[in-house]
Amino acid sequence: MAPRPVVSFDCYRTLIDFDLNRATLPIVRDRLHEVGVDHEVFLDNLRVMRFQGVVQPYRRYREIVRDSLENCMLLHGIEYRDEDYDRLIAAAERFPVFPDVPDALRTLKERYDIAILTNSDDDLIPYHLETIGVPFDHVVTAQQAGAYKPRRQAFEKLFEVLPQSRDQITHAAQGWDYDIMPTKDLGIARRVWVNRYDLKGSDAYQPYDEIRDLSELPALLGM
């Protein structure tokens, strides 16, 4: 019997409101004020450092979060403390699910398998699976792949795990740079950009569908 088609998802900022910058600011705000560092500049530097961390040779995500925070604080002359990372990762474990997600996933499961491909660790993603509250058929982490999105190796691990062929896969994600751009030429049947933050896309990476949140996905897929 042939497998049902599958919808694969990015997890962080697609399903889970995973905002490390928002969680970082209360930890460092007073020290930023002390040295006169602009919040937005610091947080944008931190975002870039995390991206640099995931495209380097593989390390666990927890290490990337810790080292990028320490390095960004060093860049701006701010004292780093071990408890800064402890507070940040504890906050990350508690990030909430977007309210549109659970019902949309339950609807999709009537006709589709559902899967996650996430830039996460095997011991971090369970917190968020529990928060989502809808069982997934497959969960693939960067730790299992030995690479993070946007690296092709991460997607190849997903294709290896899924019983479906690529022409049975719809991939839905918020991450333009992590998911939509790198999947253009991977032979996936359909790509859906979950544009939660009203960002600008590009015709250079068509074809893809665009939705505002997951509540629109079942109808887009004919349900």
PDB file of N, CA, C and O in Angstrom, residues 166-212:
ATOM      1  N   ARG A 166       9.758  12.342  -3.150  1.00  0.00           N
ATOM      2  CA  ARG A 166       9.756  13.805  -3.106  1.00  0.00           C
ATOM      3  C   ARG A 166       8.521  14.398  -3.763  1.00  0.00           C
ATOM      4  O   ARG A 166       8.068  15.484  -3.371  1.00  0.00           O
ATOM      5  N   ASP A 167       7.966  13.709  -4.753  1.00  0.00           N
ATOM      6  CA  ASP A 167       6.773  14.241  -5.410  1.00  0.00           C
ATOM      7  C   ASP A 167       5.509  14.052  -4.586  1.00  0.00           C
ATOM      8  O   ASP A 167       4.423  14.439  -5.003  1.00  0.00           O
ATOM      9  N   GLN A 168       5.647  13.510  -3.376  1.00  0.00           N
ATOM     10  CA  GLN A 168       4.525  13.400  -2.431  1.00  0.00           C
ATOM     11  C   GLN A 168       4.696  14.333  -1.225  1.00  0.00           C
ATOM     12  O   GLN A 168       3.912  14.274  -0.282  1.00  0.00           O
ATOM     13  N   ILE A 169       5.722  15.178  -1.263  1.00  0.00           N
ATOM     14  CA  ILE A 169       6.059  16.032  -0.121  1.00  0.00           C
ATOM     15  C   ILE A 169       5.636  17.469  -0.385  1.00  0.00           C
ATOM     16  O   ILE A 169       5.995  18.058  -1.414  1.00  0.00           O
ATOM     17  N   THR A 170       4.893  18.044   0.558  1.00  0.00           N
ATOM     18  CA  THR A 170       4.681  19.487   0.632  1.00  0.00           C
ATOM     19  C   THR A 170       5.472  19.978   1.834  1.00  0.00           C
ATOM     20  O   THR A 170       5.335  19.440   2.935  1.00  0.00           O
ATOM     21  N   HIS A 171       6.312  20.979   1.629  1.00  0.00           N
ATOM     22  CA  HIS A 171       7.103  21.523   2.740  1.00  0.00           C
ATOM     23  C   HIS A 171       6.595  22.915   3.064  1.00  0.00           C
ATOM     24  O   HIS A 171       6.538  23.791   2.196  1.00  0.00           O
ATOM     25  N   ALA A 172       6.209  23.129   4.327  1.00  0.00           N
ATOM     26  CA  ALA A 172       5.648  24.405   4.773  1.00  0.00           C
ATOM     27  C   ALA A 172       6.532  24.994   5.856  1.00  0.00           C
ATOM     28  O   ALA A 172       6.856  24.315   6.837  1.00  0.00           O
ATOM     29  N   ALA A 173       6.918  26.260   5.694  1.00  0.00           N
ATOM     30  CA  ALA A 173       7.871  26.858   6.624  1.00  0.00           C
ATOM     31  C   ALA A 173       7.778  28.372   6.598  1.00  0.00           C
ATOM     32  O   ALA A 173       7.473  28.977   5.560  1.00  0.00           O
ATOM     33  N   GLN A 174       8.084  28.973   7.728  1.00  0.00           N
ATOM     34  CA  GLN A 174       8.210  30.422   7.820  1.00  0.00           C
ATOM     35  C   GLN A 174       9.574  30.894   7.335  1.00  0.00           C
ATOM     36  O   GLN A 174       9.691  31.998   6.799  1.00  0.00           O
ATOM     37  N   GLY A 175      10.601  30.087   7.520  1.00  0.00           N
ATOM     38  CA  GLY A 175      11.967  30.534   7.270  1.00  0.00           C
ATOM     39  C   GLY A 175      12.277  30.686   5.791  1.00  0.00           C
ATOM     40  O   GLY A 175      12.515  29.700   5.090  1.00  0.00           O
ATOM     41  N   TRP A 176      12.282  31.901   5.311  1.00  0.00           N
ATOM     42  CA  TRP A 176      12.608  32.152   3.904  1.00  0.00           C
ATOM     43  C   TRP A 176      14.016  31.693   3.581  1.00  0.00           C
ATOM     44  O   TRP A 176      14.251  30.978   2.603  1.00  0.00           O
ATOM     45  N   ASP A 177      14.979  32.094   4.413  1.00  0.00           N
ATOM     46  CA  ASP A 177      16.385  31.786   4.138  1.00  0.00           C
ATOM     47  C   ASP A 177      16.759  30.369   4.544  1.00  0.00           C
ATOM     48  O   ASP A 177      17.638  29.755   3.931  1.00  0.00           O
ATOM     49  N   TYR A 178      16.084  29.819   5.539  1.00  0.00           N
ATOM     50  CA  TYR A 178      16.412  28.481   6.021  1.00  0.00           C
ATOM     51  C   TYR A 178      15.679  27.379   5.251  1.00  0.00           C
ATOM     52  O   TYR A 178      16.167  26.246   5.189  1.00  0.00           O
ATOM     53  N   ASP A 179      14.512  27.674   4.699  1.00  0.00           N
ATOM     54  CA  ASP A 179      13.664  26.626   4.120  1.00  0.00           C
ATOM     55  C   ASP A 179      13.220  26.889   2.680  1.00  0.00           C
ATOM     56  O   ASP A 179      13.277  25.983   1.850  1.00  0.00           O
ATOM     57  N   ILE A 180      12.727  28.069   2.399  1.00  0.00           N
ATOM     58  CA  ILE A 180      12.139  28.309   1.080  1.00  0.00           C
ATOM     59  C   ILE A 180      13.227  28.443   0.013  1.00  0.00           C
ATOM     60  O   ILE A 180      13.173  27.773  -1.040  1.00  0.00           O
ATOM     61  N   MET A 181      14.219  29.275   0.240  1.00  0.00           N
ATOM     62  CA  MET A 181      15.298  29.421  -0.739  1.00  0.00           C
ATOM     63  C   MET A 181      16.005  28.091  -1.031  1.00  0.00           C
ATOM     64  O   MET A 181      16.159  27.710  -2.201  1.00  0.00           O
ATOM     65  N   PRO A 182      16.442  27.339  -0.013  1.00  0.00           N
ATOM     66  CA  PRO A 182      17.244  26.144  -0.314  1.00  0.00           C
ATOM     67  C   PRO A 182      16.459  24.974  -0.892  1.00  0.00           C
ATOM     68  O   PRO A 182      17.067  24.017  -1.383  1.00  0.00           O
ATOM     69  N   THR A 183      15.132  25.008  -0.851  1.00  0.00           N
ATOM     70  CA  THR A 183      14.358  23.878  -1.369  1.00  0.00           C
ATOM     71  C   THR A 183      13.910  24.073  -2.811  1.00  0.00           C
ATOM     72  O   THR A 183      13.234  23.208  -3.366  1.00  0.00           O
ATOM     73  N   LYS A 184      14.298  25.171  -3.426  1.00  0.00           N
ATOM     74  CA  LYS A 184      13.809  25.455  -4.781  1.00  0.00           C
ATOM     75  C   LYS A 184      14.104  24.319  -5.752  1.00  0.00           C
ATOM     76  O   LYS A 184      13.254  23.951  -6.564  1.00  0.00           O
ATOM     77  N   ASP A 185      15.294  23.765  -5.687  1.00  0.00           N
ATOM     78  CA  ASP A 185      15.742  22.789  -6.683  1.00  0.00           C
ATOM     79  C   ASP A 185      15.851  21.374  -6.122  1.00  0.00           C
ATOM     80  O   ASP A 185      16.601  20.557  -6.651  1.00  0.00           O
ATOM     81  N   LEU A 186      15.095  21.060  -5.083  1.00  0.00           N
ATOM     82  CA  LEU A 186      15.202  19.744  -4.452  1.00  0.00           C
ATOM     83  C   LEU A 186      14.144  18.750  -4.925  1.00  0.00           C
ATOM     84  O   LEU A 186      14.099  17.624  -4.432  1.00  0.00           O
ATOM     85  N   GLY A 187      13.291  19.162  -5.841  1.00  0.00           N
ATOM     86  CA  GLY A 187      12.311  18.227  -6.390  1.00  0.00           C
ATOM     87  C   GLY A 187      11.107  17.976  -5.507  1.00  0.00           C
ATOM     88  O   GLY A 187      10.369  17.005  -5.723  1.00  0.00           O
ATOM     89  N   ILE A 188      10.879  18.830  -4.519  1.00  0.00           N
ATOM     90  CA  ILE A 188       9.710  18.697  -3.648  1.00  0.00           C
ATOM     91  C   ILE A 188       8.467  19.099  -4.439  1.00  0.00           C
ATOM     92  O   ILE A 188       8.485  20.062  -5.210  1.00  0.00           O
ATOM     93  N   ALA A 189       7.373  18.374  -4.202  1.00  0.00           N
ATOM     94  CA  ALA A 189       6.158  18.614  -4.981  1.00  0.00           C
ATOM     95  C   ALA A 189       5.631  20.029  -4.807  1.00  0.00           C
ATOM     96  O   ALA A 189       5.228  20.683  -5.780  1.00  0.00           O
ATOM     97  N   ARG A 190       5.630  20.525  -3.576  1.00  0.00           N
ATOM     98  CA  ARG A 190       5.035  21.835  -3.313  1.00  0.00           C
ATOM     99  C   ARG A 190       5.713  22.475  -2.124  1.00  0.00           C
ATOM    100  O   ARG A 190       6.013  21.790  -1.142  1.00  0.00           O
ATOM    101  N   ARG A 191       5.929  23.767  -2.216  1.00  0.00           N
ATOM    102  CA  ARG A 191       6.527  24.512  -1.105  1.00  0.00           C
ATOM    103  C   ARG A 191       5.574  25.635  -0.709  1.00  0.00           C
ATOM    104  O   ARG A 191       5.051  26.330  -1.571  1.00  0.00           O
ATOM    105  N   VAL A 192       5.398  25.795   0.593  1.00  0.00           N
ATOM    106  CA  VAL A 192       4.462  26.797   1.111  1.00  0.00           C
ATOM    107  C   VAL A 192       5.200  27.685   2.096  1.00  0.00           C
ATOM    108  O   VAL A 192       5.723  27.204   3.115  1.00  0.00           O
ATOM    109  N   TRP A 193       5.218  28.970   1.796  1.00  0.00           N
ATOM    110  CA  TRP A 193       5.855  29.940   2.688  1.00  0.00           C
ATOM    111  C   TRP A 193       4.805  30.457   3.672  1.00  0.00           C
ATOM    112  O   TRP A 193       3.819  31.084   3.281  1.00  0.00           O
ATOM    113  N   VAL A 194       5.022  30.183   4.950  1.00  0.00           N
ATOM    114  CA  VAL A 194       4.129  30.664   6.008  1.00  0.00           C
ATOM    115  C   VAL A 194       4.669  32.032   6.438  1.00  0.00           C
ATOM    116  O   VAL A 194       5.475  32.144   7.361  1.00  0.00           O
ATOM    117  N   ASN A 195       4.223  33.062   5.769  1.00  0.00           N
ATOM    118  CA  ASN A 195       4.806  34.397   5.918  1.00  0.00           C
ATOM    119  C   ASN A 195       4.153  35.133   7.083  1.00  0.00           C
ATOM    120  O   ASN A 195       3.388  36.091   6.906  1.00  0.00           O
ATOM    121  N   ARG A 196       4.480  34.699   8.286  1.00  0.00           N
ATOM    122  CA  ARG A 196       3.880  35.260   9.502  1.00  0.00           C
ATOM    123  C   ARG A 196       4.249  36.721   9.727  1.00  0.00           C
ATOM    124  O   ARG A 196       3.518  37.450  10.414  1.00  0.00           O
ATOM    125  N   TYR A 197       5.364  37.164   9.200  1.00  0.00           N
ATOM    126  CA  TYR A 197       5.883  38.485   9.546  1.00  0.00           C
ATOM    127  C   TYR A 197       5.811  39.451   8.372  1.00  0.00           C
ATOM    128  O   TYR A 197       6.472  40.491   8.389  1.00  0.00           O
ATOM    129  N   ASP A 198       5.006  39.116   7.357  1.00  0.00           N
ATOM    130  CA  ASP A 198       4.742  40.006   6.224  1.00  0.00           C
ATOM    131  C   ASP A 198       6.042  40.483   5.573  1.00  0.00           C
ATOM    132  O   ASP A 198       6.244  41.674   5.313  1.00  0.00           O
ATOM    133  N   LEU A 199       6.924  39.525   5.306  1.00  0.00           N
ATOM    134  CA  LEU A 199       8.193  39.826   4.660  1.00  0.00           C
ATOM    135  C   LEU A 199       8.032  39.799   3.144  1.00  0.00           C
ATOM    136  O   LEU A 199       7.025  39.335   2.610  1.00  0.00           O
ATOM    137  N   LYS A 200       9.030  40.273   2.447  1.00  0.00           N
ATOM    138  CA  LYS A 200       9.006  40.306   0.986  1.00  0.00           C
ATOM    139  C   LYS A 200       9.682  39.057   0.433  1.00  0.00           C
ATOM    140  O   LYS A 200      10.804  38.733   0.820  1.00  0.00           O
ATOM    141  N   GLY A 201       9.017  38.363  -0.455  1.00  0.00           N
ATOM    142  CA  GLY A 201       9.592  37.193  -1.103  1.00  0.00           C
ATOM    143  C   GLY A 201      10.338  37.580  -2.367  1.00  0.00           C
ATOM    144  O   GLY A 201      10.767  38.716  -2.535  1.00  0.00           O
ATOM    145  N   SER A 202      10.482  36.619  -3.276  1.00  0.00           N
ATOM    146  CA  SER A 202      11.216  36.880  -4.516  1.00  0.00           C
ATOM    147  C   SER A 202      10.741  35.929  -5.602  1.00  0.00           C
ATOM    148  O   SER A 202      10.627  34.720  -5.378  1.00  0.00           O
ATOM    149  N   ASP A 203      10.496  36.471  -6.777  1.00  0.00           N
ATOM    150  CA  ASP A 203      10.115  35.642  -7.911  1.00  0.00           C
ATOM    151  C   ASP A 203      11.220  34.671  -8.303  1.00  0.00           C
ATOM    152  O   ASP A 203      10.958  33.665  -8.963  1.00  0.00           O
ATOM    153  N   ALA A 204      12.449  34.966  -7.894  1.00  0.00           N
ATOM    154  CA  ALA A 204      13.575  34.094  -8.246  1.00  0.00           C
ATOM    155  C   ALA A 204      13.431  32.713  -7.629  1.00  0.00           C
ATOM    156  O   ALA A 204      14.065  31.760  -8.110  1.00  0.00           O
ATOM    157  N   TYR A 205      12.614  32.584  -6.577  1.00  0.00           N
ATOM    158  CA  TYR A 205      12.465  31.299  -5.894  1.00  0.00           C
ATOM    159  C   TYR A 205      11.084  30.670  -6.116  1.00  0.00           C
ATOM    160  O   TYR A 205      10.725  29.735  -5.434  1.00  0.00           O
ATOM    161  N   GLN A 206      10.347  31.196  -7.078  1.00  0.00           N
ATOM    162  CA  GLN A 206       9.100  30.550  -7.467  1.00  0.00           C
ATOM    163  C   GLN A 206       9.408  29.206  -8.129  1.00  0.00           C
ATOM    164  O   GLN A 206      10.495  29.012  -8.661  1.00  0.00           O
ATOM    165  N   PRO A 207       8.459  28.237  -8.096  1.00  0.00           N
ATOM    166  CA  PRO A 207       7.102  28.380  -7.578  1.00  0.00           C
ATOM    167  C   PRO A 207       7.015  28.070  -6.081  1.00  0.00           C
ATOM    168  O   PRO A 207       7.636  27.128  -5.600  1.00  0.00           O
ATOM    169  N   TYR A 208       6.265  28.854  -5.378  1.00  0.00           N
ATOM    170  CA  TYR A 208       5.886  28.551  -3.989  1.00  0.00           C
ATOM    171  C   TYR A 208       4.552  29.228  -3.717  1.00  0.00           C
ATOM    172  O   TYR A 208       4.202  30.223  -4.358  1.00  0.00           O
ATOM    173  N   ASP A 209       3.797  28.670  -2.798  1.00  0.00           N
ATOM    174  CA  ASP A 209       2.571  29.308  -2.321  1.00  0.00           C
ATOM    175  C   ASP A 209       2.900  30.140  -1.090  1.00  0.00           C
ATOM    176  O   ASP A 209       3.895  29.889  -0.401  1.00  0.00           O
ATOM    177  N   GLU A 210       2.053  31.116  -0.800  1.00  0.00           N
ATOM    178  CA  GLU A 210       2.275  31.983   0.356  1.00  0.00           C
ATOM    179  C   GLU A 210       0.990  32.100   1.163  1.00  0.00           C
ATOM    180  O   GLU A 210      -0.065  32.381   0.606  1.00  0.00           O
ATOM    181  N   ILE A 211       1.097  31.868   2.472  1.00  0.00           N
ATOM    182  CA  ILE A 211      -0.025  32.017   3.385  1.00  0.00           C
ATOM    183  C   ILE A 211       0.417  32.839   4.583  1.00  0.00           C
ATOM    184  O   ILE A 211       1.613  32.974   4.849  1.00  0.00           O
ATOM    185  N   ARG A 212      -0.556  33.369   5.313  1.00  0.00           N
ATOM    186  CA  ARG A 212      -0.221  34.222   6.468  1.00  0.00           C
ATOM    187  C   ARG A 212       0.040  33.410   7.726  1.00  0.00           C
ATOM    188  O   ARG A 212       0.851  33.793   8.568  1.00  0.00           O
TER     189      ARG A 212
END
